[in-house]
Coordinates of C-alpha atoms in Angstrom, one line a residue:
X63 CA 11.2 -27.6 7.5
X64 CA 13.6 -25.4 9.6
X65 CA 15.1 -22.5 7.4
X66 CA 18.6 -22.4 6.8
X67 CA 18.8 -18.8 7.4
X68 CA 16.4 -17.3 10.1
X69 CA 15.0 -14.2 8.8
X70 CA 15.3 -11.0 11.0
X71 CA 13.1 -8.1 11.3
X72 CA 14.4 -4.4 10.1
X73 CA 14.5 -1.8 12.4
X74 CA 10.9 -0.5 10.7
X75 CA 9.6 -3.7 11.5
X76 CA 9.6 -5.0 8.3
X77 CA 10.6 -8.9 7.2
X78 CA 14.5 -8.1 5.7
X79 CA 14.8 -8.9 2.2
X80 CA 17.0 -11.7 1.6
X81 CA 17.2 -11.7 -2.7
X82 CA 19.6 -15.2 -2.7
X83 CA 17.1 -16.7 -0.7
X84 CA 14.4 -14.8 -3.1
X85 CA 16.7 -16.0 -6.4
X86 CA 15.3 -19.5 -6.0
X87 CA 12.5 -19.0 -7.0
X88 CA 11.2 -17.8 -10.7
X89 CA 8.5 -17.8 -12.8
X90 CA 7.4 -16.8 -16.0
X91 CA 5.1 -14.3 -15.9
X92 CA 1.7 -15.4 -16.6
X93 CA -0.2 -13.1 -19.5
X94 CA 2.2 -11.3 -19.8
X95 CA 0.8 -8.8 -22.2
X96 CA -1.4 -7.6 -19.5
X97 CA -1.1 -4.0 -18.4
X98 CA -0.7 -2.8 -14.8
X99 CA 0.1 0.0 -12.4
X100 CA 1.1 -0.7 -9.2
X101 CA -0.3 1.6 -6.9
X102 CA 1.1 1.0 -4.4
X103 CA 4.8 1.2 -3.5
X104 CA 7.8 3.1 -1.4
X105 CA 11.1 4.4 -2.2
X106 CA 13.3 5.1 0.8
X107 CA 16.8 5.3 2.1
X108 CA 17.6 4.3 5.7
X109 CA 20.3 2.7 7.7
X110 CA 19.9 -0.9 6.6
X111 CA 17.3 -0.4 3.8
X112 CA 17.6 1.0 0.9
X113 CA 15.1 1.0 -1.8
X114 CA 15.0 3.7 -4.5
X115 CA 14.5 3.9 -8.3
X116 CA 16.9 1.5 -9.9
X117 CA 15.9 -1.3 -7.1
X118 CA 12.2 -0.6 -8.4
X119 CA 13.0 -1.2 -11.7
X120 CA 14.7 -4.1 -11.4
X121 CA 12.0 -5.4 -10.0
X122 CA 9.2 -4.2 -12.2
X123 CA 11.1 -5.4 -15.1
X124 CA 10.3 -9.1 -14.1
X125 CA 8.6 -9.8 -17.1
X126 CA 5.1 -8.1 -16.3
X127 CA 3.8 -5.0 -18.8
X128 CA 4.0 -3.0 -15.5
X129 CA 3.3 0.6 -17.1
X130 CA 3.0 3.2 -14.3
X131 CA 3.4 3.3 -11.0
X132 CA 1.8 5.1 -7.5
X133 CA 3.9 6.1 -5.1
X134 CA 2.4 6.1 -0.9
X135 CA 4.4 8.2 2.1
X136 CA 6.7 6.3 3.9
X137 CA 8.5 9.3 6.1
X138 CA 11.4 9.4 3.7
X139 CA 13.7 12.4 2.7
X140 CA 12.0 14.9 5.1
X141 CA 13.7 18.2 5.5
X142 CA 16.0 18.5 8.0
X143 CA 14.9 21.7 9.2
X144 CA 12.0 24.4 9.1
X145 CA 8.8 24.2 10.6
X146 CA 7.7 20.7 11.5
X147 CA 4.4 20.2 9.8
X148 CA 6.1 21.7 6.8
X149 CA 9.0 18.7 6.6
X150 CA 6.9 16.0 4.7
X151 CA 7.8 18.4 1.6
X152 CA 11.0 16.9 1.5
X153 CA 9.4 13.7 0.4
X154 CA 7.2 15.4 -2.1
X155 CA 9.9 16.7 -3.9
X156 CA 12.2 13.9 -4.1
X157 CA 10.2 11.8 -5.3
X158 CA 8.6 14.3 -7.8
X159 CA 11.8 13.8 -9.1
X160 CA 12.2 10.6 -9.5
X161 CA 9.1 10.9 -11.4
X162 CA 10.4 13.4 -13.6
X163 CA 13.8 11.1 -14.2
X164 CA 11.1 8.3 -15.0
X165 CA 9.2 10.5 -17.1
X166 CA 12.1 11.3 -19.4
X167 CA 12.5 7.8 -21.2
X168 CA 16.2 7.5 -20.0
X169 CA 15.5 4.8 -17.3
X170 CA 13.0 2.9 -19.7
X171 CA 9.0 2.4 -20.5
X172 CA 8.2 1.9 -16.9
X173 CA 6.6 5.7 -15.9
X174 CA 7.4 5.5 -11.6
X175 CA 6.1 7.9 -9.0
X176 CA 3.4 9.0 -11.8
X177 CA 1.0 9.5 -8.7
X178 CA 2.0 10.3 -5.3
X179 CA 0.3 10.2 -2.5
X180 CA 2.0 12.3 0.6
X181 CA 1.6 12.8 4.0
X182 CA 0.5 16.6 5.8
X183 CA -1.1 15.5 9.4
X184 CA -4.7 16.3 9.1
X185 CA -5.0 16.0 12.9
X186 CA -4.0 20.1 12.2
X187 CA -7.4 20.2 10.9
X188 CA -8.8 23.6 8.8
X189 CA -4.8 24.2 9.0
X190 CA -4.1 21.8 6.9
X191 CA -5.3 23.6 3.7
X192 CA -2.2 25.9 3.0
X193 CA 0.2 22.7 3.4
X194 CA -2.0 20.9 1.2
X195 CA -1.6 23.5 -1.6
X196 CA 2.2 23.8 -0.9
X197 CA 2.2 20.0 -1.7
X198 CA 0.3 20.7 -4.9
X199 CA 2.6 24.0 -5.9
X200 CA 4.9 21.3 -5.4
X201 CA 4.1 18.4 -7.6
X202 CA 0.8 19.8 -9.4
X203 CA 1.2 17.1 -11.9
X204 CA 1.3 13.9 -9.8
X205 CA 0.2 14.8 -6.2
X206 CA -2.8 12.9 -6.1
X207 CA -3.5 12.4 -2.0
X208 CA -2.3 11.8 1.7
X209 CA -1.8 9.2 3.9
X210 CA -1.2 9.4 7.8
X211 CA 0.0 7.3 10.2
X212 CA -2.5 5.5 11.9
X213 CA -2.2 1.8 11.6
X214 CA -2.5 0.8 15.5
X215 CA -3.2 -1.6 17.7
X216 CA -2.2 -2.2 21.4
X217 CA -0.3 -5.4 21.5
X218 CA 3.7 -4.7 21.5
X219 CA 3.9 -7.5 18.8
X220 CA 1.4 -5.9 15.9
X221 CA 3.4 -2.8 14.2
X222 CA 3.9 -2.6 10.7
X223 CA 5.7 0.8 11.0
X224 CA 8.8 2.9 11.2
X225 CA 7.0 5.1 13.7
X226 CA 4.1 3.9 15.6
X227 CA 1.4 6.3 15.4
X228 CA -0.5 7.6 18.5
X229 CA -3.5 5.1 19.1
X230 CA -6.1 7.8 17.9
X231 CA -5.6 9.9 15.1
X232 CA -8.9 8.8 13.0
X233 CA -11.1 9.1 15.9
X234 CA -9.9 13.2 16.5
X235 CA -12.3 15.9 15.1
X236 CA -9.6 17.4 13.7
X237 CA -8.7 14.8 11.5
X238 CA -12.1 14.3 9.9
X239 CA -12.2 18.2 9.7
X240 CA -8.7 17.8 8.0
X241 CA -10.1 14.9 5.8
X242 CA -12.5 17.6 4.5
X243 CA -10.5 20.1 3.8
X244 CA -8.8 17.2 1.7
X245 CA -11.8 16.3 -0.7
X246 CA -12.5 20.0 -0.8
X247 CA -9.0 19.8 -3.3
X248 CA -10.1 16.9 -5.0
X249 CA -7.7 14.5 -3.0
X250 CA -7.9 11.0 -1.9
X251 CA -7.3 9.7 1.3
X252 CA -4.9 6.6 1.8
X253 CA -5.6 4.8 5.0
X254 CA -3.6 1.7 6.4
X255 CA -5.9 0.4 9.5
X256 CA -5.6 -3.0 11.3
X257 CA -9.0 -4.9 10.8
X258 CA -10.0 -3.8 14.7
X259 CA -9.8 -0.5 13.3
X260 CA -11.9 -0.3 10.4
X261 CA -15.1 0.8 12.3
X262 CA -13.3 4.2 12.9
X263 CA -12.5 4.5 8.6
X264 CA -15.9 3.8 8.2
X265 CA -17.2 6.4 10.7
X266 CA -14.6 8.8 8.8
X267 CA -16.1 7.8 5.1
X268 CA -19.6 8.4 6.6
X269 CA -18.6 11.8 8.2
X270 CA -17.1 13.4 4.6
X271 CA -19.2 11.6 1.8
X272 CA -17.3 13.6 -0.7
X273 CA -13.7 12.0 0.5
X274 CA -12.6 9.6 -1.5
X275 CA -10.6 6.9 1.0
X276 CA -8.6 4.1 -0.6
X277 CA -8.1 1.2 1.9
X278 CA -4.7 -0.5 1.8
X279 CA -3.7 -3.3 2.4
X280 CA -6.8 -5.6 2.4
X281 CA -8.1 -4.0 5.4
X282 CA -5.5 -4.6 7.5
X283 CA -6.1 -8.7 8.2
X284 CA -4.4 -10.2 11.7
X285 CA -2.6 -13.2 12.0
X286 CA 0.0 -12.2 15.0
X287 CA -0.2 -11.1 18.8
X288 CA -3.5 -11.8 20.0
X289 CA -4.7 -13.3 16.2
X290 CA -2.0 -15.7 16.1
X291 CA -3.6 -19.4 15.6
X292 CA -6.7 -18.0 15.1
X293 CA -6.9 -17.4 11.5
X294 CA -10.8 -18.3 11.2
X295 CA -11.8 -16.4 14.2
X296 CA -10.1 -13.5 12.7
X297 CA -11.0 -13.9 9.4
X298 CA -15.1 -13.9 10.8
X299 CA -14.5 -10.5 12.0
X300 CA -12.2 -9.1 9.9
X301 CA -15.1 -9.8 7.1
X302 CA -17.8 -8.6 9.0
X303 CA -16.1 -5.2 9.3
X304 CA -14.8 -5.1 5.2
X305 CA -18.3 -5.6 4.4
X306 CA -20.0 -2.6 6.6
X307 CA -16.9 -0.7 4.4
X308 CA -17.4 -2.1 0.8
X309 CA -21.5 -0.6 1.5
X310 CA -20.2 2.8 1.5
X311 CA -19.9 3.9 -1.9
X312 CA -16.9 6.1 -1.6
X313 CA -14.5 3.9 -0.2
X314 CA -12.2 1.2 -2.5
X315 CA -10.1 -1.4 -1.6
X316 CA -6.1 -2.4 -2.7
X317 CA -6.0 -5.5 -3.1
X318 CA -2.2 -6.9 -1.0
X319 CA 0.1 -6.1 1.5
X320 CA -0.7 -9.8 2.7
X321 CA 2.6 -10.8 2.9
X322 CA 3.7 -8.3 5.7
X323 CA 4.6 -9.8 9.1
X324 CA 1.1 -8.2 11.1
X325 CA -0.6 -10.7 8.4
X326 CA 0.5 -14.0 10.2
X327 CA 1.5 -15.9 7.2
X328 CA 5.2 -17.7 7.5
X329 CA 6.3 -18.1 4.2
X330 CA 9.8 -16.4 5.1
X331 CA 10.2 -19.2 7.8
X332 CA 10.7 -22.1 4.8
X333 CA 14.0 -23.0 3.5
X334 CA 12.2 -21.8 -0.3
X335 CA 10.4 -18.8 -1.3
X336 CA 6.7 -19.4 -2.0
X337 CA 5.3 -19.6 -5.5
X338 CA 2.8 -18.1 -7.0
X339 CA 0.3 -21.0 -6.6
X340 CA 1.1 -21.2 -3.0
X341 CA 0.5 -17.5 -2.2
X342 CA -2.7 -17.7 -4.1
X343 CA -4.2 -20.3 -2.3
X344 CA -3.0 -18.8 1.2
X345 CA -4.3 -15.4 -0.3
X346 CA -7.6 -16.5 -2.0
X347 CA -10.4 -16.3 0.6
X348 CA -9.6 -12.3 1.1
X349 CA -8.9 -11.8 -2.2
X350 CA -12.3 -13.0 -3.7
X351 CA -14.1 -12.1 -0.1
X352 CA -12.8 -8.4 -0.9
X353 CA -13.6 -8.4 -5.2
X354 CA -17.2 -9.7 -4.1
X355 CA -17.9 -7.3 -1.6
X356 CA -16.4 -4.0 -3.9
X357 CA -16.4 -5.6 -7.4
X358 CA -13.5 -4.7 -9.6
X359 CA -14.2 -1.1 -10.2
X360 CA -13.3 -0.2 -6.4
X361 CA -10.8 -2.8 -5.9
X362 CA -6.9 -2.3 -7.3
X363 CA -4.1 -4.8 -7.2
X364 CA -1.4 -3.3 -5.2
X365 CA 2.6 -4.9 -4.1
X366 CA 3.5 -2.8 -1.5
X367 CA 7.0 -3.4 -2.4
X368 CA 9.8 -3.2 -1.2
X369 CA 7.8 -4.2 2.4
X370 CA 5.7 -7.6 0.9
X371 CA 9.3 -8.2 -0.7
X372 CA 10.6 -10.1 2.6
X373 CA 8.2 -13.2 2.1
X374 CA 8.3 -13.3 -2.0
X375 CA 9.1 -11.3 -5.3
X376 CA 7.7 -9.0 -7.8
X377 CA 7.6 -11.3 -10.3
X378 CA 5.8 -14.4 -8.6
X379 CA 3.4 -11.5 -6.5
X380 CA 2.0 -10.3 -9.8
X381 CA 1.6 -14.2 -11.1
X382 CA -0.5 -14.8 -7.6
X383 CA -2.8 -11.8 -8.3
X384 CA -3.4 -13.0 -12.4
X385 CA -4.0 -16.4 -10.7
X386 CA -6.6 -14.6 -8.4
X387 CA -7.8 -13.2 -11.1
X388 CA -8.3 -15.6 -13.3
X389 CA -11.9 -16.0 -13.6
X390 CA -13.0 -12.7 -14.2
X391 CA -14.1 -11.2 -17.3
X392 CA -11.6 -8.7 -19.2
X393 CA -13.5 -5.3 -17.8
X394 CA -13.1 -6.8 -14.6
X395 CA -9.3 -7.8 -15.1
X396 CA -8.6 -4.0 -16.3
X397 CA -9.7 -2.5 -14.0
X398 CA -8.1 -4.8 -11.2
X399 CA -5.0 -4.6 -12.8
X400 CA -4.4 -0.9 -14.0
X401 CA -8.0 0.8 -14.7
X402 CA -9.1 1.4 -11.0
X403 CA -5.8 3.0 -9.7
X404 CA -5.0 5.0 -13.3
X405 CA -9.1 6.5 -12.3
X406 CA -8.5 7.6 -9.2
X407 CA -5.3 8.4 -8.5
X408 CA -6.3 10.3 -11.8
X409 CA -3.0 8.7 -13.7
X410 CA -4.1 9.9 -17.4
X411 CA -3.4 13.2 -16.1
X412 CA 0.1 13.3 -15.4
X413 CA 3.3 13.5 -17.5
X414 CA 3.6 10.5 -19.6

């Protein structure tokens, strides 16, 4: 059916979040005794988008036990000034804060921002140490890792962010030499790579064995540009490539980020949101092709909210994943669901 309301891109290139269009559709949560972290989420505030702690916990308090959550770098309150490869700070300490706000009890159980993972460019390679350790000084207690920008591709019509990145950072020597300096500190390495890119994070995880690197998003699956229409063609090779990954023992997998626009699926387009069922069936062969290939204890649920929040909600996202779920034993499910991201994001660490 034709939407009533066509949705529009924001100026990040994210799906806009339309929550009337959203409100038609709720669920119960399913088991909803179950514990989870979500570790994987932004906070920001830009012209047009606005997503910060009370907007989280609105959403998080959809029903599911959702008891911590992980917060990745999304270029938001960077200093205005000082030295350039010294502004990601800003982000550090703001949401250190809202951590600590979160850690107080006053804004309820949920504990937000209780890891964070940063950004300092490791393309600045054996430079990158001092920045690192002024991230730490920063947020000792949560700062768990870095991400960098280097989702790219070379069609116009597959970008996924605010600022595209240049169209080699994981293929520089200074970035693997950066990467280093980054396990060397007992950090993990985020990395959000389109599907033709995961040859390069696999060259990366074989060049610093001692790196953790956390994939997001599924592996970055295709479905517009070139991919569009060609979902089984794409799906052949984006498998082949999360397989060569899943045999490198220190990589893991987070499990979402499959409603973003790059992915191809168009449930924004219909007059009513998707539920739960519907996103699980769309969602199911990369789902279980990824849990097969990692198994559980390298795989994490993840909602990549507030960007996935332009084709559904929190509430029916976290129903999908249970029904993903559903077949696996109760090791399996915790670890899915909270015990993979609480281990290495290092979670039982941090303030409470």
């Amino acid at each position: 059916m034709k939407p009533s309301v066509t949705p529009s891109l924001t100026p990040s290139r994210q799906i806009a979040v339309r929550s009337e269009w959203l409100a038609q559709m709720r669920e119960d949560p399913i088991e909803p005794a179950l514990p989870i972290v979500d570790p994987h989420h932004h906070l920001w505030d830009r012209e047009g988008e606005r997503y910060l702690l009370d907007d989280l916990l609105q959403d998080t308090s959809t029903g599911h036990a959702v008891r911590a959550t992980v917060f990745v770098q999304c270029g938001a309150m960077y200093r205005a000034s000082g030295p350039e490869e010294e502004r990601s700070l800003g982000e550090t300490e703001f949401i250190n804060g809202i951590a600590a706000a979160s850690a107080s009890g006053a804004y309820g159980p949920v504990r937000a921002c209780t890891g964070i993972v940063g950004f300092v460019d490791l393309t600045l390679g054996d430079r990158v140490t001092p920045l690192l350790e002024a991230h730490l000084a920063t947020a000792r207690a949560r700062f768990r890792g870095v991400r960098n920008r280097t989702a790219w591709h070379p069609s116009p019509a597959i970008r996924s962010n605010l600022l595209g990145p240049p169209p080699g950072p994981l293929e520089d020597p200074r970035f693997v030499e950066g990467a280093r300096r980054l396990a060397g500190l007992g950090l993990v390495l985020d990395v959000w790579a389109y599907q033709t890119q995961l040859p390069l994070v696999a060259a990366l995880a074989r060049a610093v064995p001692e790196l953790t690197v956390v994939v997001n998003h599924c592996g970055g699956p295709l479905g517009v540009g070139p991919f569009a229409g060609r979902r089984e063609e794409g799906f052949a090779a984006w498998r082949r490539e999360v397989l060569a990954l899943a045999a490198l023992p220190n990589t893991l997998m987070k499990l979402g980020g499959l409603a973003m626009e790059v992915g191809g699926h168009d449930f924004h387009l219909r007059d009513l949101p998707p539920t739960s069922a519907e996103l699980a069936s769309a969602w199911r062969p990369v789902i279980q092709t990824l849990i097969e290939a990692f198994g559980a204890q390298r795989c994490m649920f993840e909602s990549n909210f507030p960007v996935d929040k332009g084709m559904c909600s929190y509430g029916v996202l976290w129903n999908a994943f249970k029904r993903l779920a559903a077949g696996a034993g109760e090791e399996e499910r915790t670890a899915l669901f909270s015990g993979t991201a609480t281990r290495i994001y290092r979670l039982d660490e941090t303030p409470s």
